[in-house]
mmCIF file of C-alpha atoms in Angstrom:
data_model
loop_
_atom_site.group_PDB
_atom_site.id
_atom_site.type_symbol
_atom_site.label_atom_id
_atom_site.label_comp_id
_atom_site.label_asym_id
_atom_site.label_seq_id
_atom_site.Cartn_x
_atom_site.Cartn_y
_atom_site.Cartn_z
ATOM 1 C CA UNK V 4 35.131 -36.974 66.489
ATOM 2 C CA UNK V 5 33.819 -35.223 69.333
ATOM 3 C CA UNK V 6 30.549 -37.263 69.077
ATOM 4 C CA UNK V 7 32.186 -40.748 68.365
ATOM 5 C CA UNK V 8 33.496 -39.979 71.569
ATOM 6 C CA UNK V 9 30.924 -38.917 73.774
ATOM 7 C CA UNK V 10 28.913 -42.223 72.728
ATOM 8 C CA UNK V 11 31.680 -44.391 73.453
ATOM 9 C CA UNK V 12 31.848 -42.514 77.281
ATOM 10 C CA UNK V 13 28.156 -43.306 77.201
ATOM 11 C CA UNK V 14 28.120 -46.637 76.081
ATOM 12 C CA UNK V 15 30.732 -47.583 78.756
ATOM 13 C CA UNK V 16 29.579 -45.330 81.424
ATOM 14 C CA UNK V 17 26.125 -47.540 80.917
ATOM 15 C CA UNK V 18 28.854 -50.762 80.973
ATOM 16 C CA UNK V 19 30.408 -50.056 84.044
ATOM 17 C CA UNK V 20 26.957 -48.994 85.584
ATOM 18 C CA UNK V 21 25.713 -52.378 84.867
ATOM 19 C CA UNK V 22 28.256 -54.423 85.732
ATOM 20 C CA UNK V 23 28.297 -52.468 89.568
ATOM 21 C CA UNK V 24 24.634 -53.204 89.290
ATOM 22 C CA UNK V 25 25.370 -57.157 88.942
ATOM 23 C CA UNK V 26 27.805 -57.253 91.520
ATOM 24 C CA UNK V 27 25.961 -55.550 93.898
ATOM 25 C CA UNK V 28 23.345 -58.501 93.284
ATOM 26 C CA UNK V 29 25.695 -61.010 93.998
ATOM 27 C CA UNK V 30 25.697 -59.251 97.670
ATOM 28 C CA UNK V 31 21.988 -57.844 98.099
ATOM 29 C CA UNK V 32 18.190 -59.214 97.602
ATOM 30 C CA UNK V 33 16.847 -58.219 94.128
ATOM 31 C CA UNK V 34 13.359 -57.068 93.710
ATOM 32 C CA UNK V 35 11.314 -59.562 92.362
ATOM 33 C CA UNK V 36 12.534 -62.460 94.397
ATOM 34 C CA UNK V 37 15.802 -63.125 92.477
ATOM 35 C CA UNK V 38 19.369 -64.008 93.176
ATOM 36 C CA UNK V 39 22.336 -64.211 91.129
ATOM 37 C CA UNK V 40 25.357 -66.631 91.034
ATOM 38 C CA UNK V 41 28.562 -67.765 89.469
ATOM 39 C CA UNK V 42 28.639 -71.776 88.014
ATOM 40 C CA UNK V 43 32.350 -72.525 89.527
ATOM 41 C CA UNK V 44 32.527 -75.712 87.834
ATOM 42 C CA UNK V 45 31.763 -77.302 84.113
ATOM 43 C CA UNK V 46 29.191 -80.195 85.221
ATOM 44 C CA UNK V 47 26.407 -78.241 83.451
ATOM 45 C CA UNK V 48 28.369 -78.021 80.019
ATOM 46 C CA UNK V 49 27.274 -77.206 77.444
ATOM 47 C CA UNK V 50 24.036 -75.603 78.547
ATOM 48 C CA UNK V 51 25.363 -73.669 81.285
ATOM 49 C CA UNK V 52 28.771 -73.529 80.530
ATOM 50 C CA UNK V 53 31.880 -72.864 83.655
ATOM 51 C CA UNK V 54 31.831 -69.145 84.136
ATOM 52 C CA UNK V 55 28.433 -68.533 83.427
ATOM 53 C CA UNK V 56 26.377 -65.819 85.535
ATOM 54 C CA UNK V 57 23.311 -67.157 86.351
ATOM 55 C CA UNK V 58 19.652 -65.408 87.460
ATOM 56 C CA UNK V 59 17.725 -67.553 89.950
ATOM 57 C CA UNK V 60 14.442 -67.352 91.073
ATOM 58 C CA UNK V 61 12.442 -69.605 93.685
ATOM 59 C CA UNK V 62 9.054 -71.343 92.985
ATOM 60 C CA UNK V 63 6.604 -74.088 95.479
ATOM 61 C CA UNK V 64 7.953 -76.624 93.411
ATOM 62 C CA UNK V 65 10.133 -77.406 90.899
ATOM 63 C CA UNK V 66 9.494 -79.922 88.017
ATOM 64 C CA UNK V 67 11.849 -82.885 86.403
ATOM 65 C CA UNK V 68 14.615 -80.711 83.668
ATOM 66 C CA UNK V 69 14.456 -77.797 85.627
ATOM 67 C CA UNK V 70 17.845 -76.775 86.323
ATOM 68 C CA UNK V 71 17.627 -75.773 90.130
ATOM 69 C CA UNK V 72 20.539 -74.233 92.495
ATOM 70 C CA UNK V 73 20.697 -75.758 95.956
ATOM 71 C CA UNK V 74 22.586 -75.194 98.857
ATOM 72 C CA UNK V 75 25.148 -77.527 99.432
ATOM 73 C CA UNK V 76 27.137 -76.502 102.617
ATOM 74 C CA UNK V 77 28.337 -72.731 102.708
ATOM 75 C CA UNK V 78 28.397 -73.216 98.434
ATOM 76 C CA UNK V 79 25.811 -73.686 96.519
ATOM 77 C CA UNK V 80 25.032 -76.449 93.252
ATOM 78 C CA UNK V 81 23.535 -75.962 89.720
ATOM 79 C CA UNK V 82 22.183 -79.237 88.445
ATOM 80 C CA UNK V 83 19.266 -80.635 86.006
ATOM 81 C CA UNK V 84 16.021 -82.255 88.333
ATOM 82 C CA UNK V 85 16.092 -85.791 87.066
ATOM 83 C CA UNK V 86 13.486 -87.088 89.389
ATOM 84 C CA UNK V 87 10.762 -86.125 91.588
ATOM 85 C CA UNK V 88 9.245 -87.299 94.802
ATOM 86 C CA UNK V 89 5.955 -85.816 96.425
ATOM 87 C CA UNK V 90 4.974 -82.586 96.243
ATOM 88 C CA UNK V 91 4.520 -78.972 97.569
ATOM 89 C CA UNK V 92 6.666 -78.413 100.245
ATOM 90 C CA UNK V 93 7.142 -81.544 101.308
ATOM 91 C CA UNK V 94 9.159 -82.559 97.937
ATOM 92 C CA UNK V 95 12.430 -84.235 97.431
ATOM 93 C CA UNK V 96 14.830 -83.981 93.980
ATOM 94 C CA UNK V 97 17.359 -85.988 92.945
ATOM 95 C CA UNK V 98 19.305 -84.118 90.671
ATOM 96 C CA UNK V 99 22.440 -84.654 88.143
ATOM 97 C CA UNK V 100 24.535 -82.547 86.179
ATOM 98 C CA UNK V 101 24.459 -82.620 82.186
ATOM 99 C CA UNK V 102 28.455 -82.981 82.085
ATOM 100 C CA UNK V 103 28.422 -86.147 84.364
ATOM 101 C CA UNK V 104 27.652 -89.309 84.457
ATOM 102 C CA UNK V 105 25.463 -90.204 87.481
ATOM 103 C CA UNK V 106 23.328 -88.255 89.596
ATOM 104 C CA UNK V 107 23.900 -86.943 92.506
ATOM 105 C CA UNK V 108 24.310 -89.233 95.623
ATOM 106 C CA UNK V 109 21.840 -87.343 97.663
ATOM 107 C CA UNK V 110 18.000 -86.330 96.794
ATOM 108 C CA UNK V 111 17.197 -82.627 98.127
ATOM 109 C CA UNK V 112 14.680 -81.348 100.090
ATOM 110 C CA UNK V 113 12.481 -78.345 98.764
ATOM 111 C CA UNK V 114 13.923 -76.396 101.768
ATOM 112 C CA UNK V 115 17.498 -76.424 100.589
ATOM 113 C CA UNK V 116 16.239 -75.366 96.975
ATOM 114 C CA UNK V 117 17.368 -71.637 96.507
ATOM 115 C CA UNK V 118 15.305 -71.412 92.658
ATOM 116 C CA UNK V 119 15.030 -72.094 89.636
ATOM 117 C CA UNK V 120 17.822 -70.786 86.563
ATOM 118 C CA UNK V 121 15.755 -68.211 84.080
ATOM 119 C CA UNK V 122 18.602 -67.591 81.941
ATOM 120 C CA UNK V 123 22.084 -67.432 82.382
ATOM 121 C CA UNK V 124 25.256 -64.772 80.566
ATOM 122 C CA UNK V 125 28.102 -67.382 79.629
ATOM 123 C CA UNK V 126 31.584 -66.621 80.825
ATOM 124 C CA UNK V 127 30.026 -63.106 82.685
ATOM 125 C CA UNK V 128 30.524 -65.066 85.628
ATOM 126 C CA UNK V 129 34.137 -64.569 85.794
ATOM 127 C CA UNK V 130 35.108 -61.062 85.736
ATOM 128 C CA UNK V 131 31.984 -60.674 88.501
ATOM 129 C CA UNK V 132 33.581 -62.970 90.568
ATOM 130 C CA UNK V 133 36.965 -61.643 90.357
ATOM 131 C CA UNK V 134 35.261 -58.283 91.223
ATOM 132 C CA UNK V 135 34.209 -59.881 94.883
ATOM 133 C CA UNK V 136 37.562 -60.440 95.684
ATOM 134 C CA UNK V 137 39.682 -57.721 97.317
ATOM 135 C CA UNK V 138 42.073 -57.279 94.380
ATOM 136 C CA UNK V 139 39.594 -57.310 91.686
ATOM 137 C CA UNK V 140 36.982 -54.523 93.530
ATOM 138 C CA UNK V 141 39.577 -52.125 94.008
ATOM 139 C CA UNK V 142 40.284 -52.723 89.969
ATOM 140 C CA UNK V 143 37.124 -53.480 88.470
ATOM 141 C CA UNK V 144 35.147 -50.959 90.893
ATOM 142 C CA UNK V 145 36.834 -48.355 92.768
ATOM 143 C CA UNK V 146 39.011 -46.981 90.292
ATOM 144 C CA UNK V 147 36.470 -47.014 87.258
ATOM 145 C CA UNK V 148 33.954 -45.613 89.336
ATOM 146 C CA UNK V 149 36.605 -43.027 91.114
ATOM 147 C CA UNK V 150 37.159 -41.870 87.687
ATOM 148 C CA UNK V 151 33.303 -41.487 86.455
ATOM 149 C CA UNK V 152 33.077 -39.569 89.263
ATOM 150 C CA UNK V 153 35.548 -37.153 88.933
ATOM 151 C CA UNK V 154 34.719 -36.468 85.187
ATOM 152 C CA UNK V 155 30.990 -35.942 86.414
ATOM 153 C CA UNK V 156 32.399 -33.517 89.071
ATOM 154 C CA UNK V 157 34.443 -31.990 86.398
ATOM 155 C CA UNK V 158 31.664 -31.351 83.851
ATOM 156 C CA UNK V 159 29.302 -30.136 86.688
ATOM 157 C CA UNK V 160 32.175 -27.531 87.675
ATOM 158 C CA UNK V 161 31.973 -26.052 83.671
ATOM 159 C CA UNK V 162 28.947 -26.088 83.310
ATOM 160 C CA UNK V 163 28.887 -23.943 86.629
ATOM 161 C CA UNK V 164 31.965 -21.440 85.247
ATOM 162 C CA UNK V 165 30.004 -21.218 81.932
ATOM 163 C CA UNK V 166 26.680 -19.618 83.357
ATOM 164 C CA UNK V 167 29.080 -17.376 85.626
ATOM 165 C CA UNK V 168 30.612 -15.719 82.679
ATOM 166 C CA UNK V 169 27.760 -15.954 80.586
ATOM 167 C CA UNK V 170 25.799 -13.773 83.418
ATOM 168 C CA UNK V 171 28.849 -12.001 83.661
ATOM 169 C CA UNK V 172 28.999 -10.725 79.856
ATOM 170 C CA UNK V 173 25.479 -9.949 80.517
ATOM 171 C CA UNK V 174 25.704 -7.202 82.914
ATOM 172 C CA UNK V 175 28.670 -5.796 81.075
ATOM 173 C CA UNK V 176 26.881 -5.979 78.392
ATOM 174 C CA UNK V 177 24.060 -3.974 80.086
ATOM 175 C CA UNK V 178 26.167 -1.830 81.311
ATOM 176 C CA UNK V 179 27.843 -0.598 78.484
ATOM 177 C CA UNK V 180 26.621 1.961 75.526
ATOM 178 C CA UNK V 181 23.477 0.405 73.868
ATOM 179 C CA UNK V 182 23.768 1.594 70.631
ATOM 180 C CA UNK V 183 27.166 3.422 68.424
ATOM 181 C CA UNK V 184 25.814 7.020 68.775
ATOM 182 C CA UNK V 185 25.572 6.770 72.493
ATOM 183 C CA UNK V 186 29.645 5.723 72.304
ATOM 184 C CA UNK V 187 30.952 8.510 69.634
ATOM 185 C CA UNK V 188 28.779 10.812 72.307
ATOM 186 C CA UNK V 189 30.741 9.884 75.241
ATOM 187 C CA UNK V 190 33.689 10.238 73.361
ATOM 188 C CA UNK V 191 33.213 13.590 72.057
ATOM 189 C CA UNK V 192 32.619 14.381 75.610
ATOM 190 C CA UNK V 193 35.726 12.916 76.914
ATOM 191 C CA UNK V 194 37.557 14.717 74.277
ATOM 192 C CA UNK V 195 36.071 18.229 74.891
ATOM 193 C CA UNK V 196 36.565 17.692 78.481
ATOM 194 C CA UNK V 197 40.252 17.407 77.805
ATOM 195 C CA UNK V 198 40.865 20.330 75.461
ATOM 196 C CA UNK V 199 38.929 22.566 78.231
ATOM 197 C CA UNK V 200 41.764 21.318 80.728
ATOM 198 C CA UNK V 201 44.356 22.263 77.777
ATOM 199 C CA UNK V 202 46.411 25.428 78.730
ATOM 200 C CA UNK V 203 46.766 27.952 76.018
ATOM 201 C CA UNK V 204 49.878 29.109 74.273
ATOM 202 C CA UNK V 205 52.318 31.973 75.645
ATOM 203 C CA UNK V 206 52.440 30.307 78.900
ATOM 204 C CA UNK V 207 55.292 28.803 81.048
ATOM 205 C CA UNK V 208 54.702 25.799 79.101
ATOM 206 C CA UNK V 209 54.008 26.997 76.095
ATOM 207 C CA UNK V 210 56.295 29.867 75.064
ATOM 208 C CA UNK V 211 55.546 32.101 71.986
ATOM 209 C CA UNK V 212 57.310 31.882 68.693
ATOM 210 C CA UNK V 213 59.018 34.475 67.219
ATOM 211 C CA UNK V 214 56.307 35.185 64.694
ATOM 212 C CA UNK V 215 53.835 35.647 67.765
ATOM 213 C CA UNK V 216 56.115 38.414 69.956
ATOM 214 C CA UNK V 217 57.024 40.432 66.775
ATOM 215 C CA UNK V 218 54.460 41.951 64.271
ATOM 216 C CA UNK V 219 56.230 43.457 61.178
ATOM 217 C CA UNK V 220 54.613 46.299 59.675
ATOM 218 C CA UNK V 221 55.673 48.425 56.199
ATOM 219 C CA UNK V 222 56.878 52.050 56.577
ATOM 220 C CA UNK V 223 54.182 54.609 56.297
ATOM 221 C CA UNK V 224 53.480 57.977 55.495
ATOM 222 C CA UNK V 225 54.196 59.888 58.457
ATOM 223 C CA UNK V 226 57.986 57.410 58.706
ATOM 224 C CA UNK V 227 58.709 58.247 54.874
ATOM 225 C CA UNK V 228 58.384 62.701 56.165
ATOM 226 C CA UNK V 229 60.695 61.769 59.371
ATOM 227 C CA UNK V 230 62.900 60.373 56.974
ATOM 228 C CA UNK V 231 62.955 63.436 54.829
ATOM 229 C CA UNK V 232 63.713 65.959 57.867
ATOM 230 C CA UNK V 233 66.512 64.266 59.041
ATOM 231 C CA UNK V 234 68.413 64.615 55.221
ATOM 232 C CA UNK V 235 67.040 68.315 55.421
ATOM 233 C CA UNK V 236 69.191 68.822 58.645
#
């Protein structure tokens, strides 16, 4: 039980790490030249459905069915390249998305092309963008990560407390009697030691009996003649 549980810690300890990792990519440059969005809207359904978390990355140029994000404003726009005009840097795209029905009123300049979609997570966009609003970082990061925290701080403090008493039962260990012989030595010492200290009988503490202030003794010869002298008289 002990082990079903420390995988399932792992497994969403790895999770949570993950998901910060994500979110903080939403926010900073990624190594390797890539960015990461939300699609806010269904007009790339069904390939890229509403929701979806998408990985970017820019190119020179970009090619007719590439699915591109531009900027569009302070937002930005995931459609399908359905035409192409020039080349290099100097290219323009019309573009359209799969869900509607015409393309886009405006053709694109390769400047206002952020990159092109690798792959994208379907409906991981949502809980990431609910974590980069106020309500949903303090839920979906703070606390969870608060809490890993303080369970790594708490395992790092026993393991601490373990070695101490483990080094502790050491040099008691050391300390005391090696072997049983050295002990039943020590004690026979201890109790010799005490009967030394003992005071002997007929003391103020230790008054004789009666059979130790008395010694009875059976007439002899020379009280048997005494006795004989006195009837003689």
């Amino acid at each position: 039980m002990k082990k079903v549980f420390k995988i399932g810690y792992n497994l969403i300890l790895a999770v949570l790490f993950l998901f910060l990792l994500v979110v903080a990519g939403t926010f900073l440059p990624i190594p390797g030249n890539y960015k990461i969005f939300t699609v806010q809207s269904g007009s790339m359904e069904p390939k890229v459905p509403m929701g979806s978390l998408i990985f970017v990355k820019s190119a020179p140029e970009y090619g007719v069915g590439d699915v591109i994000t531009i900027k569009a404003g302070r937002n930005t726009v995931t459609h399908r390249v359905v035409e192409k005009k020039g080349s290099g840097g100097e290219a323009t795209y019309r573009t359209k998305g799969d869900a509607n029905e015409e393309a886009d009123p405006e053709e694109t300049s390769g400047q206002n092309v952020v990159g092109k979609t690798i792959f994208n997570l379907p409906y991981v966009g949502y809980p990431i963008g609910y974590a980069r609003t106020k309500t949903g970082f303090i839920l979906l990061v703070i606390i969870p990560a608060t809490i890993i925290i303080y369970e790594e701080l708490y395992k790092i403090k026993e393991e601490i407390t373990k070695k101490w008493r483990s080094r502790r039962e050491k040099k008691e260990k050391q300390a005391a009697p090696e072997n049983v012989e050295d002990r039943i030595r020590i004690i026979e010492e201890e109790s010799l030691g005490a009967g030394l200290h003992a005071e002997a009988p007929g003391t103020k503490d230790h008054p004789q009996a009666p059979s130790e202030q008395f010694v009875r003794r059976s007439p002899g010869r020379d009280d048997q003649n005494q006795i004989k002298r006195r009837k003689i008289i």
